[in-house]
PDB file of C-alpha atoms in Angstrom:
ATOM      1  CA  MET C 162     136.421 140.763 150.004  1.00 47.00           C
ATOM      2  CA  LYS C 163     136.164 137.125 151.031  1.00 55.00           C
ATOM      3  CA  ASN C 164     132.669 136.626 149.544  1.00 64.00           C
ATOM      4  CA  THR C 165     133.876 137.239 146.003  1.00 63.00           C
ATOM      5  CA  LYS C 166     135.291 134.854 143.446  1.00 61.00           C
ATOM      6  CA  THR C 167     136.588 135.349 139.945  1.00 59.00           C
ATOM      7  CA  ASN C 168     134.575 133.827 137.107  1.00 55.00           C
ATOM      8  CA  ASN C 169     135.953 132.415 133.852  1.00 53.00           C
ATOM      9  CA  LEU C 170     135.782 135.857 132.260  1.00 51.00           C
ATOM     10  CA  GLY C 171     138.105 137.275 134.912  1.00 52.00           C
ATOM     11  CA  GLU C 172     135.308 139.243 136.600  1.00 58.00           C
ATOM     12  CA  LYS C 173     134.721 139.222 140.323  1.00 66.00           C
ATOM     13  CA  ILE C 174     131.338 137.910 141.426  1.00 69.00           C
ATOM     14  CA  ASN C 175     129.709 138.216 144.819  1.00 79.00           C
ATOM     15  CA  GLN C 176     129.237 134.679 146.171  1.00 83.00           C
ATOM     16  CA  ASN C 177     126.184 135.643 148.253  1.00 85.00           C
ATOM     17  CA  LEU C 178     124.443 137.119 145.202  1.00 85.00           C
ATOM     18  CA  PHE C 179     125.449 134.088 143.170  1.00 83.00           C
ATOM     19  CA  ASP C 180     123.939 131.759 145.793  1.00 87.00           C
ATOM     20  CA  LEU C 181     120.724 133.813 145.750  1.00 86.00           C
ATOM     21  CA  TRP C 182     120.672 133.595 141.954  1.00 84.00           C
ATOM     22  CA  ARG C 183     121.057 129.806 142.087  1.00 86.00           C
ATOM     23  CA  GLU C 184     118.161 129.630 144.537  1.00 88.00           C
ATOM     24  CA  ALA C 185     116.062 131.827 142.227  1.00 86.00           C
ATOM     25  CA  MET C 186     116.807 129.460 139.325  1.00 86.00           C
ATOM     26  CA  THR C 187     115.816 126.487 141.495  1.00 88.00           C
ATOM     27  CA  GLN C 188     112.578 128.219 142.468  1.00 88.00           C
ATOM     28  CA  LEU C 189     111.771 129.038 138.830  1.00 86.00           C
ATOM     29  CA  ARG C 190     112.318 125.412 137.827  1.00 88.00           C
ATOM     30  CA  GLN C 191     110.092 124.235 140.669  1.00 91.00           C
ATOM     31  CA  LEU C 192     107.355 126.743 139.803  1.00 88.00           C
ATOM     32  CA  HIS C 193     107.545 125.656 136.172  1.00 87.00           C
ATOM     33  CA  ASN C 194     107.186 121.998 137.203  1.00 91.00           C
ATOM     34  CA  ASP C 195     104.327 122.812 139.584  1.00 91.00           C
ATOM     35  CA  VAL C 196     102.412 124.615 136.840  1.00 89.00           C
ATOM     36  CA  TRP C 197     102.804 121.727 134.402  1.00 90.00           C
ATOM     37  CA  ASN C 198     101.858 119.146 137.020  1.00 93.00           C
ATOM     38  CA  GLY C 199      98.728 121.167 137.812  1.00 91.00           C
ATOM     39  CA  VAL C 200      97.879 121.565 134.145  1.00 91.00           C
ATOM     40  CA  ARG C 201      98.279 117.850 133.476  1.00 93.00           C
ATOM     41  CA  PHE C 202      96.129 117.016 136.494  1.00 95.00           C
ATOM     42  CA  PHE C 203      93.301 119.469 135.797  1.00 95.00           C
ATOM     43  CA  LEU C 204      93.192 119.002 132.021  1.00 94.00           C
ATOM     44  CA  THR C 205      93.173 115.209 132.420  1.00 96.00           C
ATOM     45  CA  LEU C 206      90.479 115.383 135.090  1.00 97.00           C
ATOM     46  CA  ASN C 207      88.375 117.790 133.017  1.00 96.00           C
ATOM     47  CA  SER C 208      88.735 115.548 129.966  1.00 96.00           C
ATOM     48  CA  ILE C 209      87.567 112.545 131.995  1.00 97.00           C
ATOM     49  CA  LEU C 210      84.603 114.512 133.364  1.00 97.00           C
ATOM     50  CA  ILE C 211      83.601 115.748 129.891  1.00 96.00           C
ATOM     51  CA  ALA C 212      83.907 112.193 128.518  1.00 96.00           C
ATOM     52  CA  ALA C 213      81.725 110.912 131.387  1.00 95.00           C
ATOM     53  CA  ILE C 214      79.140 113.602 130.658  1.00 94.00           C
ATOM     54  CA  PHE C 215      78.985 112.703 126.970  1.00 92.00           C
ATOM     55  CA  GLY C 216      78.867 109.010 127.861  1.00 91.00           C
ATOM     56  CA  LEU C 217      75.910 109.627 130.166  1.00 91.00           C
ATOM     57  CA  TYR C 218      74.255 111.897 127.623  1.00 87.00           C
ATOM     58  CA  ASN C 219      74.252 109.102 125.045  1.00 85.00           C
ATOM     59  CA  LEU C 220      72.553 106.639 127.407  1.00 82.00           C
ATOM     60  CA  ASN C 221      68.962 105.963 126.451  1.00 75.00           C
ATOM     61  CA  GLY C 222      66.166 105.612 128.936  1.00 68.00           C
ATOM     62  CA  ASP C 223      67.967 106.522 132.165  1.00 68.00           C
ATOM     63  CA  ILE C 224      65.663 108.975 133.930  1.00 71.00           C
ATOM     64  CA  HIS C 225      68.445 110.067 136.308  1.00 83.00           C
ATOM     65  CA  LYS C 226      71.062 110.859 133.686  1.00 87.00           C
ATOM     66  CA  ASP C 227      70.335 114.613 133.825  1.00 88.00           C
ATOM     67  CA  PHE C 228      70.922 114.539 137.573  1.00 90.00           C
ATOM     68  CA  PHE C 229      74.284 112.776 137.164  1.00 92.00           C
ATOM     69  CA  ILE C 230      75.326 115.069 134.317  1.00 93.00           C
ATOM     70  CA  PHE C 231      74.385 118.064 136.478  1.00 94.00           C
ATOM     71  CA  ILE C 232      76.461 116.756 139.418  1.00 96.00           C
ATOM     72  CA  ILE C 233      79.486 115.974 137.219  1.00 97.00           C
ATOM     73  CA  ALA C 234      79.250 119.399 135.538  1.00 97.00           C
ATOM     74  CA  CYS C 235      79.080 121.129 138.944  1.00 97.00           C
ATOM     75  CA  ILE C 236      82.143 119.188 140.117  1.00 98.00           C
ATOM     76  CA  GLY C 237      83.950 120.076 136.875  1.00 98.00           C
ATOM     77  CA  LEU C 238      83.028 123.739 137.236  1.00 98.00           C
ATOM     78  CA  LEU C 239      84.290 123.849 140.815  1.00 98.00           C
ATOM     79  CA  LEU C 240      87.544 122.067 139.917  1.00 97.00           C
ATOM     80  CA  THR C 241      88.148 124.385 136.971  1.00 97.00           C
ATOM     81  CA  ILE C 242      87.608 127.483 139.113  1.00 97.00           C
ATOM     82  CA  ILE C 243      90.135 126.044 141.567  1.00 97.00           C
ATOM     83  CA  ALA C 244      92.523 125.355 138.654  1.00 96.00           C
ATOM     84  CA  ILE C 245      92.297 128.964 137.455  1.00 96.00           C
ATOM     85  CA  ASN C 246      93.000 130.259 140.962  1.00 96.00           C
ATOM     86  CA  ILE C 247      96.013 127.959 141.289  1.00 95.00           C
ATOM     87  CA  LEU C 248      97.281 129.036 137.862  1.00 94.00           C
ATOM     88  CA  GLU C 249      96.917 132.714 138.832  1.00 93.00           C
ATOM     89  CA  LYS C 250      98.840 132.182 142.071  1.00 93.00           C
ATOM     90  CA  HIS C 251     101.578 130.281 140.259  1.00 92.00           C
ATOM     91  CA  ARG C 252     101.792 133.001 137.612  1.00 91.00           C
ATOM     92  CA  ASN C 253     102.214 135.663 140.300  1.00 91.00           C
ATOM     93  CA  TYR C 254     104.896 133.630 142.094  1.00 91.00           C
ATOM     94  CA  TYR C 255     106.636 132.946 138.786  1.00 88.00           C
ATOM     95  CA  LEU C 256     106.740 136.627 137.806  1.00 89.00           C
ATOM     96  CA  ASP C 257     108.013 137.587 141.265  1.00 89.00           C
ATOM     97  CA  MET C 258     110.829 135.057 141.038  1.00 88.00           C
ATOM     98  CA  LEU C 259     111.612 135.962 137.423  1.00 86.00           C
ATOM     99  CA  LEU C 260     111.903 139.586 138.463  1.00 88.00           C
ATOM    100  CA  ARG C 261     114.271 138.710 141.321  1.00 87.00           C
ATOM    101  CA  LYS C 262     116.376 136.412 139.132  1.00 85.00           C
ATOM    102  CA  THR C 263     116.676 139.105 136.470  1.00 84.00           C
ATOM    103  CA  LEU C 264     117.769 141.754 138.944  1.00 85.00           C
ATOM    104  CA  LEU C 265     120.321 139.350 140.437  1.00 85.00           C
ATOM    105  CA  GLU C 266     121.647 138.563 136.939  1.00 83.00           C
ATOM    106  CA  ARG C 267     121.979 142.258 136.251  1.00 82.00           C
ATOM    107  CA  GLU C 268     123.815 142.775 139.542  1.00 83.00           C
ATOM    108  CA  LEU C 269     126.089 139.805 138.805  1.00 82.00           C
ATOM    109  CA  GLY C 270     126.895 141.283 135.390  1.00 80.00           C
ATOM    110  CA  LEU C 271     125.372 138.460 133.360  1.00 75.00           C
ATOM    111  CA  TYR C 272     123.552 140.894 131.075  1.00 75.00           C
ATOM    112  CA  SER C 273     126.678 142.947 130.389  1.00 74.00           C
ATOM    113  CA  SER C 274     128.962 139.904 129.913  1.00 72.00           C
ATOM    114  CA  LYS C 275     128.642 138.589 126.391  1.00 69.00           C
ATOM    115  CA  ILE C 276     130.042 135.647 124.477  1.00 71.00           C
ATOM    116  CA  SER C 277     129.629 135.893 120.707  1.00 72.00           C
ATOM    117  CA  GLY C 278     127.213 138.780 121.230  1.00 70.00           C
ATOM    118  CA  ILE C 279     124.898 136.782 123.510  1.00 67.00           C
ATOM    119  CA  ASP C 280     124.494 137.890 127.114  1.00 63.00           C
ATOM    120  CA  LEU C 281     124.957 135.318 129.861  1.00 67.00           C
ATOM    121  CA  SER C 282     121.513 135.634 131.430  1.00 68.00           C
ATOM    122  CA  PHE C 283     119.841 132.249 131.613  1.00 68.00           C
ATOM    123  CA  SER C 284     116.534 130.889 130.420  1.00 64.00           C
ATOM    124  CA  TRP C 285     113.376 132.629 131.551  1.00 64.00           C
ATOM    125  CA  ASN C 286     115.185 135.899 131.016  1.00 66.00           C
ATOM    126  CA  ILE C 287     113.692 139.310 130.551  1.00 75.00           C
ATOM    127  CA  PRO C 288     115.009 141.357 127.621  1.00 75.00           C
ATOM    128  CA  GLU C 289     117.507 143.942 128.797  1.00 74.00           C
ATOM    129  CA  GLU C 290     115.430 146.887 127.551  1.00 77.00           C
ATOM    130  CA  PHE C 291     112.766 146.111 130.193  1.00 79.00           C
ATOM    131  CA  ILE C 292     115.123 146.007 133.179  1.00 83.00           C
ATOM    132  CA  ASP C 293     115.022 149.772 133.773  1.00 84.00           C
ATOM    133  CA  GLN C 294     111.210 149.615 133.743  1.00 84.00           C
ATOM    134  CA  ILE C 295     111.350 146.780 136.286  1.00 85.00           C
ATOM    135  CA  VAL C 296     113.635 148.750 138.576  1.00 85.00           C
ATOM    136  CA  LYS C 297     111.396 151.844 138.380  1.00 89.00           C
ATOM    137  CA  ASN C 298     108.049 150.092 138.829  1.00 89.00           C
ATOM    138  CA  PRO C 299     108.108 146.302 139.331  1.00 88.00           C
ATOM    139  CA  ASP C 300     104.371 146.089 140.059  1.00 89.00           C
ATOM    140  CA  GLU C 301     103.454 147.788 136.787  1.00 89.00           C
ATOM    141  CA  TRP C 302     105.735 145.394 134.881  1.00 86.00           C
ATOM    142  CA  LYS C 303     104.171 142.370 136.603  1.00 87.00           C
ATOM    143  CA  ASN C 304     100.652 143.613 135.802  1.00 87.00           C
ATOM    144  CA  GLU C 305     101.595 144.062 132.133  1.00 86.00           C
ATOM    145  CA  GLN C 306     103.133 140.585 131.959  1.00 85.00           C
ATOM    146  CA  ARG C 307     100.601 138.650 134.023  1.00 85.00           C
ATOM    147  CA  TRP C 308      98.336 137.544 131.160  1.00 85.00           C
ATOM    148  CA  ARG C 309     100.246 138.863 128.176  1.00 83.00           C
ATOM    149  CA  CYS C 310      98.811 137.492 124.918  1.00 86.00           C
ATOM    150  CA  LYS C 311     100.294 134.377 123.375  1.00 82.00           C
ATOM    151  CA  THR C 312     102.098 133.213 126.505  1.00 84.00           C
ATOM    152  CA  ILE C 313     101.623 129.663 127.708  1.00 86.00           C
ATOM    153  CA  SER C 314      99.841 130.897 130.838  1.00 87.00           C
ATOM    154  CA  TRP C 315      97.462 132.954 128.693  1.00 91.00           C
ATOM    155  CA  LEU C 316      96.632 129.892 126.573  1.00 92.00           C
ATOM    156  CA  LEU C 317      96.123 127.737 129.666  1.00 92.00           C
ATOM    157  CA  ARG C 318      93.817 130.328 131.159  1.00 93.00           C
ATOM    158  CA  ILE C 319      91.781 130.364 127.931  1.00 95.00           C
ATOM    159  CA  SER C 320      91.528 126.562 127.968  1.00 95.00           C
ATOM    160  CA  TYR C 321      90.241 126.641 131.543  1.00 96.00           C
ATOM    161  CA  TRP C 322      87.674 129.295 130.578  1.00 96.00           C
ATOM    162  CA  ILE C 323      86.521 127.069 127.722  1.00 97.00           C
ATOM    163  CA  PHE C 324      85.884 124.289 130.237  1.00 97.00           C
ATOM    164  CA  ILE C 325      83.985 126.744 132.449  1.00 98.00           C
ATOM    165  CA  ILE C 326      81.798 127.784 129.503  1.00 97.00           C
ATOM    166  CA  ILE C 327      81.088 124.125 128.683  1.00 96.00           C
ATOM    167  CA  TYR C 328      80.133 123.348 132.282  1.00 97.00           C
ATOM    168  CA  VAL C 329      77.972 126.471 132.645  1.00 97.00           C
ATOM    169  CA  CYS C 330      76.163 125.656 129.381  1.00 96.00           C
ATOM    170  CA  LEU C 331      75.525 122.089 130.557  1.00 95.00           C
ATOM    171  CA  ILE C 332      74.299 123.203 133.985  1.00 95.00           C
ATOM    172  CA  SER C 333      72.131 125.965 132.495  1.00 95.00           C
ATOM    173  CA  GLY C 334      70.707 123.618 129.869  1.00 92.00           C
ATOM    174  CA  ILE C 335      69.749 121.005 132.446  1.00 90.00           C
ATOM    175  CA  LEU C 336      68.219 123.580 134.794  1.00 90.00           C
ATOM    176  CA  LEU C 337      66.309 125.243 131.954  1.00 90.00           C
ATOM    177  CA  SER C 338      65.112 121.905 130.588  1.00 85.00           C
ATOM    178  CA  ASN C 339      63.882 120.749 133.987  1.00 79.00           C
ATOM    179  CA  PHE C 340      62.266 124.123 134.672  1.00 80.00           C
ATOM    180  CA  CYS C 341      60.421 124.009 131.340  1.00 80.00           C
ATOM    181  CA  ASN C 342      59.337 120.417 131.998  1.00 74.00           C
ATOM    182  CA  CYS C 343      57.942 121.441 135.392  1.00 76.00           C
ATOM    183  CA  VAL C 344      56.106 124.458 133.981  1.00 74.00           C
ATOM    184  CA  TRP C 345      54.612 122.672 130.962  1.00 75.00           C
ATOM    185  CA  ASN C 346      53.693 119.441 132.745  1.00 64.00           C
TER     186      ASN C 346
END
């Protein structure tokens, strides 16, 4: 077979599968970078918006401060909803690529090849005991892993929901306050 080479362990590897595996690793790195760039952007922007809201809140005598706080909170809410949607899409893409990379590593023999008892699958690997489950039902595995507790994505999603709660409380408080002022005046 001309598409095979021998690795350092003396095993033959399929060059086409190896090239696909390298592409999967590249995609995983890019998805990882995209997620962190998005997180840095949205968390920084949300922090600036929250700081602006608290800065406006502490101003005395400005009759329009509630209006500006309301507008900033609405913008923050919209941006955070967008951030959650982007995070969910990235998480789905990441799990799809992780699944493909894992199956390619299995096919290339990286799980069965061991050095000092450690298999040769690379970072972002899936424990070997889950591979049969992945082969049988990849969609079920992805659904179980999507927002698994104590993952970084799970924590990021919680942080975005905290921002949403803050913005909704601010918006509701301003609307309720203005409604009560209109009714009682």
